[in-house]
Every structure is written in C-alpha cells, then in structure tokens.
Short mmCIF file of C-alpha atoms in Angstrom, two decimals:
data_model
loop_
_atom_site.label_atom_id
_atom_site.label_comp_id
_atom_site.label_asym_id
_atom_site.label_seq_id
_atom_site.Cartn_x
_atom_site.Cartn_y
_atom_site.Cartn_z
CA UNK A 62 1.41 -25.32 -15.82
CA UNK A 63 -1.47 -27.74 -15.64
CA UNK A 64 -1.67 -31.27 -14.35
CA UNK A 65 -4.79 -33.41 -14.00
CA UNK A 66 -5.72 -33.78 -10.35
CA UNK A 67 -8.64 -34.30 -8.04
CA UNK A 68 -10.89 -31.30 -7.50
CA UNK A 69 -9.31 -28.95 -4.97
CA UNK A 70 -10.90 -28.41 -1.59
CA UNK A 71 -13.67 -25.77 -1.43
CA UNK A 72 -13.05 -22.33 -0.10
CA UNK A 73 -13.24 -22.33 3.69
CA UNK A 74 -14.31 -18.68 3.64
CA UNK A 75 -17.56 -19.06 1.79
CA UNK A 76 -17.89 -22.27 -0.15
CA UNK A 77 -17.06 -21.06 -3.69
CA UNK A 78 -15.19 -24.03 -5.14
CA UNK A 79 -15.69 -22.51 -8.60
CA UNK A 80 -12.84 -20.15 -7.73
CA UNK A 81 -10.39 -23.01 -7.27
CA UNK A 82 -8.64 -24.42 -10.33
CA UNK A 83 -10.11 -27.76 -11.42
CA UNK A 84 -7.61 -29.00 -13.98
CA UNK A 85 -9.65 -32.13 -14.78
CA UNK A 86 -12.26 -29.88 -16.40
CA UNK A 87 -9.88 -27.54 -18.21
CA UNK A 88 -8.09 -27.85 -21.55
CA UNK A 89 -4.78 -26.69 -20.04
CA UNK A 90 -5.41 -23.11 -21.06
CA UNK A 91 -2.74 -21.84 -18.66
CA UNK A 92 -0.17 -23.87 -20.63
CA UNK A 93 -1.07 -22.18 -23.90
CA UNK A 94 -2.69 -18.76 -23.53
CA UNK A 95 -0.05 -16.81 -21.52
CA UNK A 96 3.34 -15.76 -22.86
CA UNK A 97 6.48 -16.08 -20.77
CA UNK A 98 10.16 -15.24 -21.16
CA UNK A 99 13.23 -17.20 -20.19
CA UNK A 100 14.04 -16.13 -16.64
CA UNK A 101 14.37 -17.43 -13.11
CA UNK A 102 10.69 -18.42 -13.39
CA UNK A 103 10.70 -20.06 -16.83
CA UNK A 104 13.45 -21.99 -18.60
CA UNK A 105 12.33 -20.97 -22.10
CA UNK A 106 10.58 -18.27 -24.11
CA UNK A 107 6.98 -18.93 -25.13
CA UNK A 108 4.68 -16.66 -27.09
CA UNK A 109 1.01 -16.21 -26.18
CA UNK A 110 -1.24 -18.79 -27.80
CA UNK A 111 1.54 -21.32 -28.31
CA UNK A 112 1.38 -24.58 -26.39
CA UNK A 113 4.21 -25.18 -23.95
CA UNK A 114 6.46 -27.96 -25.31
CA UNK A 115 5.93 -29.84 -22.04
CA UNK A 116 2.18 -30.11 -22.66
CA UNK A 117 1.15 -33.62 -23.66
CA UNK A 118 -1.69 -34.61 -25.98
CA UNK A 119 -3.87 -35.57 -22.99
CA UNK A 120 -3.56 -32.02 -21.58
CA UNK A 121 -1.21 -33.13 -18.81
CA UNK A 122 2.14 -31.57 -18.06
CA UNK A 123 4.98 -33.91 -18.96
CA UNK A 124 7.25 -32.57 -16.20
CA UNK A 125 4.67 -31.71 -13.54
CA UNK A 126 6.51 -33.51 -10.74
CA UNK A 127 9.81 -31.75 -11.47
CA UNK A 128 8.79 -28.28 -12.61
CA UNK A 129 10.99 -26.48 -10.10
CA UNK A 130 14.00 -28.69 -10.77
CA UNK A 131 13.68 -28.18 -14.53
CA UNK A 132 13.46 -24.40 -14.34
CA UNK A 133 9.71 -23.76 -14.33
CA UNK A 134 8.90 -22.52 -10.81
CA UNK A 135 6.64 -19.89 -12.37
CA UNK A 136 4.25 -22.66 -13.39
CA UNK A 137 3.97 -23.90 -9.81
CA UNK A 138 2.71 -20.55 -8.50
CA UNK A 139 0.24 -19.72 -11.27
CA UNK A 140 -3.42 -19.51 -10.23
CA UNK A 141 -6.30 -19.11 -12.65
CA UNK A 142 -8.90 -18.82 -9.84
CA UNK A 143 -11.06 -21.38 -11.64
CA UNK A 144 -11.19 -19.44 -14.91
CA UNK A 145 -9.83 -22.41 -16.85
CA UNK A 146 -12.74 -24.73 -16.24
CA UNK A 147 -15.27 -21.88 -16.64
CA UNK A 148 -13.98 -21.06 -20.12
CA UNK A 149 -13.55 -24.70 -21.11
CA UNK A 150 -16.85 -26.06 -19.87
CA UNK A 151 -19.22 -23.10 -19.71
CA UNK A 152 -18.16 -20.37 -22.14
CA UNK A 153 -17.18 -22.84 -24.88
CA UNK A 154 -19.44 -25.71 -23.84
CA UNK A 155 -16.72 -28.33 -23.55
CA UNK A 156 -15.20 -27.73 -26.99
CA UNK A 157 -11.58 -28.83 -27.09
CA UNK A 158 -9.37 -26.22 -28.82
CA UNK A 159 -7.34 -29.00 -30.38
CA UNK A 160 -10.34 -30.73 -31.90
CA UNK A 161 -12.03 -27.43 -32.74
CA UNK A 162 -9.04 -25.24 -33.72
CA UNK A 163 -11.34 -22.47 -34.97
CA UNK A 164 -12.15 -21.73 -31.32
CA UNK A 165 -8.53 -21.59 -30.16
CA UNK A 166 -7.63 -17.93 -30.68
CA UNK A 167 -10.82 -16.61 -29.10
CA UNK A 168 -10.71 -19.17 -26.29
CA UNK A 169 -7.22 -18.08 -25.27
CA UNK A 170 -8.25 -14.41 -25.37
CA UNK A 171 -11.36 -15.10 -23.30
CA UNK A 172 -9.33 -17.09 -20.78
CA UNK A 173 -7.17 -14.05 -20.04
CA UNK A 174 -10.26 -11.92 -19.47
CA UNK A 175 -12.01 -14.60 -17.41
CA UNK A 176 -9.00 -14.94 -15.14
CA UNK A 177 -9.18 -11.23 -14.32
CA UNK A 178 -12.89 -11.55 -13.53
CA UNK A 179 -12.41 -14.63 -11.35
CA UNK A 180 -9.60 -12.92 -9.46
CA UNK A 181 -11.99 -10.06 -8.67
CA UNK A 182 -14.58 -12.59 -7.51
CA UNK A 183 -11.99 -14.15 -5.19
CA UNK A 184 -11.18 -10.85 -3.49
CA UNK A 185 -14.83 -9.82 -3.24
CA UNK A 186 -15.68 -13.19 -1.70
CA UNK A 187 -12.99 -12.74 0.93
CA UNK A 188 -14.08 -9.15 1.60
CA UNK A 189 -17.57 -10.41 2.43
CA UNK A 190 -16.14 -12.60 5.21
CA UNK A 191 -14.49 -9.66 6.99
CA UNK A 192 -16.68 -8.52 9.87
CA UNK A 193 -15.21 -5.01 10.24
CA UNK A 194 -16.32 -4.39 6.63
CA UNK A 195 -19.99 -5.11 7.34
CA UNK A 196 -21.02 -1.54 6.41
CA UNK A 197 -19.81 -2.33 2.88
CA UNK A 198 -21.29 -5.81 2.56
CA UNK A 199 -24.22 -4.54 0.51
CA UNK A 200 -21.96 -2.87 -2.04
CA UNK A 201 -19.61 -5.83 -2.05
CA UNK A 202 -22.48 -8.24 -2.73
CA UNK A 203 -23.75 -6.11 -5.60
CA UNK A 204 -20.28 -5.96 -7.12
CA UNK A 205 -19.82 -9.71 -6.74
CA UNK A 206 -23.17 -10.41 -8.43
CA UNK A 207 -22.32 -8.06 -11.29
CA UNK A 208 -18.94 -9.66 -11.95
CA UNK A 209 -20.44 -13.16 -11.66
CA UNK A 210 -23.03 -12.27 -14.32
CA UNK A 211 -20.27 -11.02 -16.62
CA UNK A 212 -18.48 -14.39 -16.42
CA UNK A 213 -21.50 -16.00 -18.10
CA UNK A 214 -21.41 -13.69 -21.12
CA UNK A 215 -20.82 -15.01 -24.63
CA UNK A 216 -17.27 -15.18 -25.96
CA UNK A 217 -17.87 -12.14 -28.18
CA UNK A 218 -19.24 -10.10 -25.27
CA UNK A 219 -16.36 -11.09 -23.02
CA UNK A 220 -13.73 -9.98 -25.52
CA UNK A 221 -15.38 -6.55 -25.67
CA UNK A 222 -15.38 -6.00 -21.90
CA UNK A 223 -13.48 -3.06 -20.43
CA UNK A 224 -11.88 -5.19 -17.74
CA UNK A 225 -9.69 -2.33 -16.53
CA UNK A 226 -12.77 -0.28 -15.66
CA UNK A 227 -14.26 -3.12 -13.61
CA UNK A 228 -10.94 -3.69 -11.86
CA UNK A 229 -10.75 0.00 -10.97
CA UNK A 230 -14.24 0.00 -9.45
CA UNK A 231 -13.69 -3.20 -7.49
CA UNK A 232 -10.26 -2.08 -6.31
CA UNK A 233 -11.73 1.13 -4.89
CA UNK A 234 -14.23 -0.98 -2.95
CA UNK A 235 -11.54 -3.35 -1.72
CA UNK A 236 -9.43 -0.41 -0.58
CA UNK A 237 -12.35 0.89 1.50
CA UNK A 238 -12.72 -2.62 2.90
CA UNK A 239 -9.04 -2.68 3.80
CA UNK A 240 -9.26 0.66 5.59
CA UNK A 241 -12.16 -0.57 7.73
CA UNK A 242 -10.38 -3.80 8.66
CA UNK A 243 -7.05 -2.16 9.45
CA UNK A 244 -8.77 0.58 11.47
CA UNK A 245 -9.28 -2.11 14.12
CA UNK A 246 -5.58 -1.87 14.94
CA UNK A 247 -4.87 0.60 17.75
CA UNK A 248 -1.32 1.46 16.82
CA UNK A 249 0.20 3.51 14.02
CA UNK A 250 -0.21 1.68 10.72
CA UNK A 251 2.65 1.67 8.21
CA UNK A 252 1.84 2.69 4.63
CA UNK A 253 4.24 0.83 2.32
CA UNK A 254 1.93 0.63 -0.67
CA UNK A 255 3.94 -0.17 -3.80
CA UNK A 256 7.20 0.17 -1.84
CA UNK A 257 10.46 -1.23 -3.16
CA UNK A 258 11.40 -3.66 -0.39
CA UNK A 259 13.39 -6.04 -2.54
CA UNK A 260 15.85 -7.88 -0.32
CA UNK A 261 14.87 -5.71 2.66
CA UNK A 262 15.79 -6.82 6.18
CA UNK A 263 12.38 -6.95 7.87
CA UNK A 264 13.19 -9.74 10.28
CA UNK A 265 10.90 -9.50 13.29
CA UNK A 266 9.28 -6.32 11.93
CA UNK A 267 5.97 -5.16 13.34
CA UNK A 268 3.87 -4.87 10.19
CA UNK A 269 0.49 -5.29 11.82
CA UNK A 270 -2.25 -3.61 9.77
CA UNK A 271 0.36 -2.25 7.34
CA UNK A 272 -0.66 -1.31 3.81
CA UNK A 273 1.63 -3.47 1.67
CA UNK A 274 -0.51 -3.39 -1.46
CA UNK A 275 1.64 -4.05 -4.50
CA UNK A 276 4.84 -3.90 -2.44
CA UNK A 277 7.95 -5.52 -3.91
CA UNK A 278 9.08 -7.97 -1.25
CA UNK A 279 11.18 -10.16 -3.55
CA UNK A 280 13.83 -11.91 -1.48
CA UNK A 281 12.94 -9.89 1.63
CA UNK A 282 13.81 -11.31 5.05
CA UNK A 283 10.47 -11.48 6.87
CA UNK A 284 11.45 -14.14 9.37
CA UNK A 285 9.35 -13.73 12.50
CA UNK A 286 7.59 -10.65 11.11
CA UNK A 287 4.10 -9.83 12.38
CA UNK A 288 1.80 -9.37 9.37
CA UNK A 289 -1.52 -9.73 11.13
CA UNK A 290 -4.24 -7.56 9.55
CA UNK A 291 -1.79 -6.37 6.88
CA UNK A 292 -3.24 -5.70 3.43
CA UNK A 293 -1.17 -7.91 1.11
CA UNK A 294 -3.09 -7.61 -2.14
CA UNK A 295 -0.69 -7.83 -5.06
CA UNK A 296 2.44 -7.94 -2.87
CA UNK A 297 5.29 -9.76 -4.60
CA UNK A 298 6.62 -12.43 -2.23
CA UNK A 299 8.88 -14.27 -4.66
CA UNK A 300 11.67 -15.89 -2.61
CA UNK A 301 10.68 -13.84 0.45
CA UNK A 302 11.60 -15.62 3.68
CA UNK A 303 8.44 -16.05 5.75
CA UNK A 304 9.81 -18.56 8.25
CA UNK A 305 8.14 -17.98 11.59
CA UNK A 306 6.11 -15.04 10.26
CA UNK A 307 2.57 -14.51 11.51
CA UNK A 308 0.12 -14.14 8.59
CA UNK A 309 -3.04 -14.94 10.55
CA UNK A 310 -5.62 -12.26 9.96
CA UNK A 311 -3.75 -10.76 7.01
CA UNK A 312 -6.13 -9.73 4.24
CA UNK A 313 -6.20 -10.42 0.51
CA UNK A 314 -3.30 -12.88 0.64
CA UNK A 315 -3.70 -15.57 -2.02
CA UNK A 316 -2.21 -19.04 -2.29
CA UNK A 317 0.08 -18.23 -5.22
CA UNK A 318 1.82 -15.53 -3.16
CA UNK A 319 2.64 -18.13 -0.52
CA UNK A 320 3.71 -20.65 -3.14
CA UNK A 321 6.28 -18.16 -4.43
CA UNK A 322 7.78 -17.58 -0.97
CA UNK A 323 9.84 -19.57 1.51
CA UNK A 324 8.42 -20.66 4.84
CA UNK A 325 8.38 -23.41 7.43
CA UNK A 326 6.18 -25.16 9.96
CA UNK A 327 6.41 -22.12 12.22
CA UNK A 328 4.86 -19.80 9.64
CA UNK A 329 1.37 -19.00 10.92
CA UNK A 330 -1.38 -19.05 8.27
CA UNK A 331 -5.11 -18.57 8.30
CA UNK A 332 -7.19 -21.75 7.70
CA UNK A 333 -8.15 -20.83 4.12
CA UNK A 334 -4.53 -21.13 2.98
CA UNK A 335 -2.43 -24.24 2.47
CA UNK A 336 1.17 -24.62 3.58
CA UNK A 337 3.16 -25.12 0.31
CA UNK A 338 4.69 -28.55 -0.13
CA UNK A 339 8.18 -27.13 -0.79
CA UNK A 340 8.38 -25.33 2.58
#
C-alpha cells in the first residue's frame, strides 16, 4: 500500500500534519500488518503480519503506479492517519522490523492499535473546527489530549489498551457534535444511520443534514445529490457515483471515502479534501 513520497500537505482545519501519512518515515507497516482477502479490492490473499509480495526491500511498493490496474484498488484508499510514522519513528525509535525482526510481531500489533487512536484524533480535530459544536469544545479538547497522550505510551502499554472503550466514549461525543451541527438545518433531517443503500438511486436527492453514519452506499447513484451538513462518518462510498454532488459542509468525511468513490470536476468538496486523481 505504501510508496515513498514527499510529506503530504498539512491539515487545513487545524495544522496537524502528524495525522497525514508520511511514508518516507514509515517502514511500510500498512503493507505488512493488515490481512486482506482476494476480492474486488485485492488481487490476492494475504495474512496479517506477512509482507505483501509487491513490497520491495527499500519499503517501496513495486506496483505503486498501477495498483488499480493490477487489482489492488484497496491499497489506494487505505489511510493510516499518520499512525505508520508514529509507530516507526516514535514508539519503536526508528527500529526497522527487517533489521530487528524481534520487534516485528509487536510492531504490527501496535500499528493496528495506533491507527485506531489516530483515526479518533482526526475526527476530534475536525469536531473542534465546527462552530455549532462550541458548547462541546471543552470536552472535545480533553478527549483529544487524552488520546494524544495514549499514542505516546510504550509498546507494552499500547497492546494492553481497551481501544473499543475509548472508541465508544469518543463516538458518543462525536454523535453529540453531529447533532449540534445538523440542528442548524431548518428542514426535516433524514436518519439513514447504518442503512443499506447499496446501489440505491439517490440522484439529485436532498440529503442535507442527513445522518448517514455507517450507511452502505456502495455503488449508489448520488449524482447531483445535496450532502451539505450530512454526517458521513463511516459511510461506505465504494464505487458510489458522486459526480456533481455537493459535499461542502458535510461532516466527518475523510479522504479515503472519496478515494473509493467516483466523481468529477463538478463534485463540490470542502477545502480540507483533495479531488482524487482518478476522477
């Protein structure tokens, strides 16, 4: 999944570049730690902790420029939220798992945990930029500081963390944030949380301020849909058609969701997101 590249641009919403993947400072942990199965997203099976056969000795991907064409689109939409460089350079102090194989098993386990923590940091950082959620900014800041401190724990401490409990607490806070933001809308708000909308015809749909948390929008037709102020956390946009859709002001939408979808130059995005190269 990894390819050496220049450091990505900082976050426009708050200047936390540590939450952007910096592959130059990572030991390609995303190419080794996760497991994947042969599917539309991956051309082969790979068990967790086993290096992808496309990973070269210099930690570069041997087929980076043709991942989609060679059956690995899942690699192009993966986002570690900066966990890779944190584990490589901070948690393990720059130790290379190939040169120090005794660290490998624990490093891969810690990477999985760190990615969860960095994902929470990403959402909390965004929540703190949302003005309607100002009454919660104190709680959000405390939660962000707590999770940030956890990311600096030792490898042993990290592997003992109850990540699910932290996710539950942060998710409750993010849901309250979402409710405050979407309350700004003056029309009836649709609740499609976790809905099965696979292949749904939502062309031109008014989904302003809708709750689409965890919704399955795989292959859905969202051409020209209005998704302003919609809560899109965890929504599955694989192969969804977002051509001409308005995503400005949508909340908790991350880059990998866009990368998995289809769009065009008429798709409206907020400044913190990048139009995927394949659109």
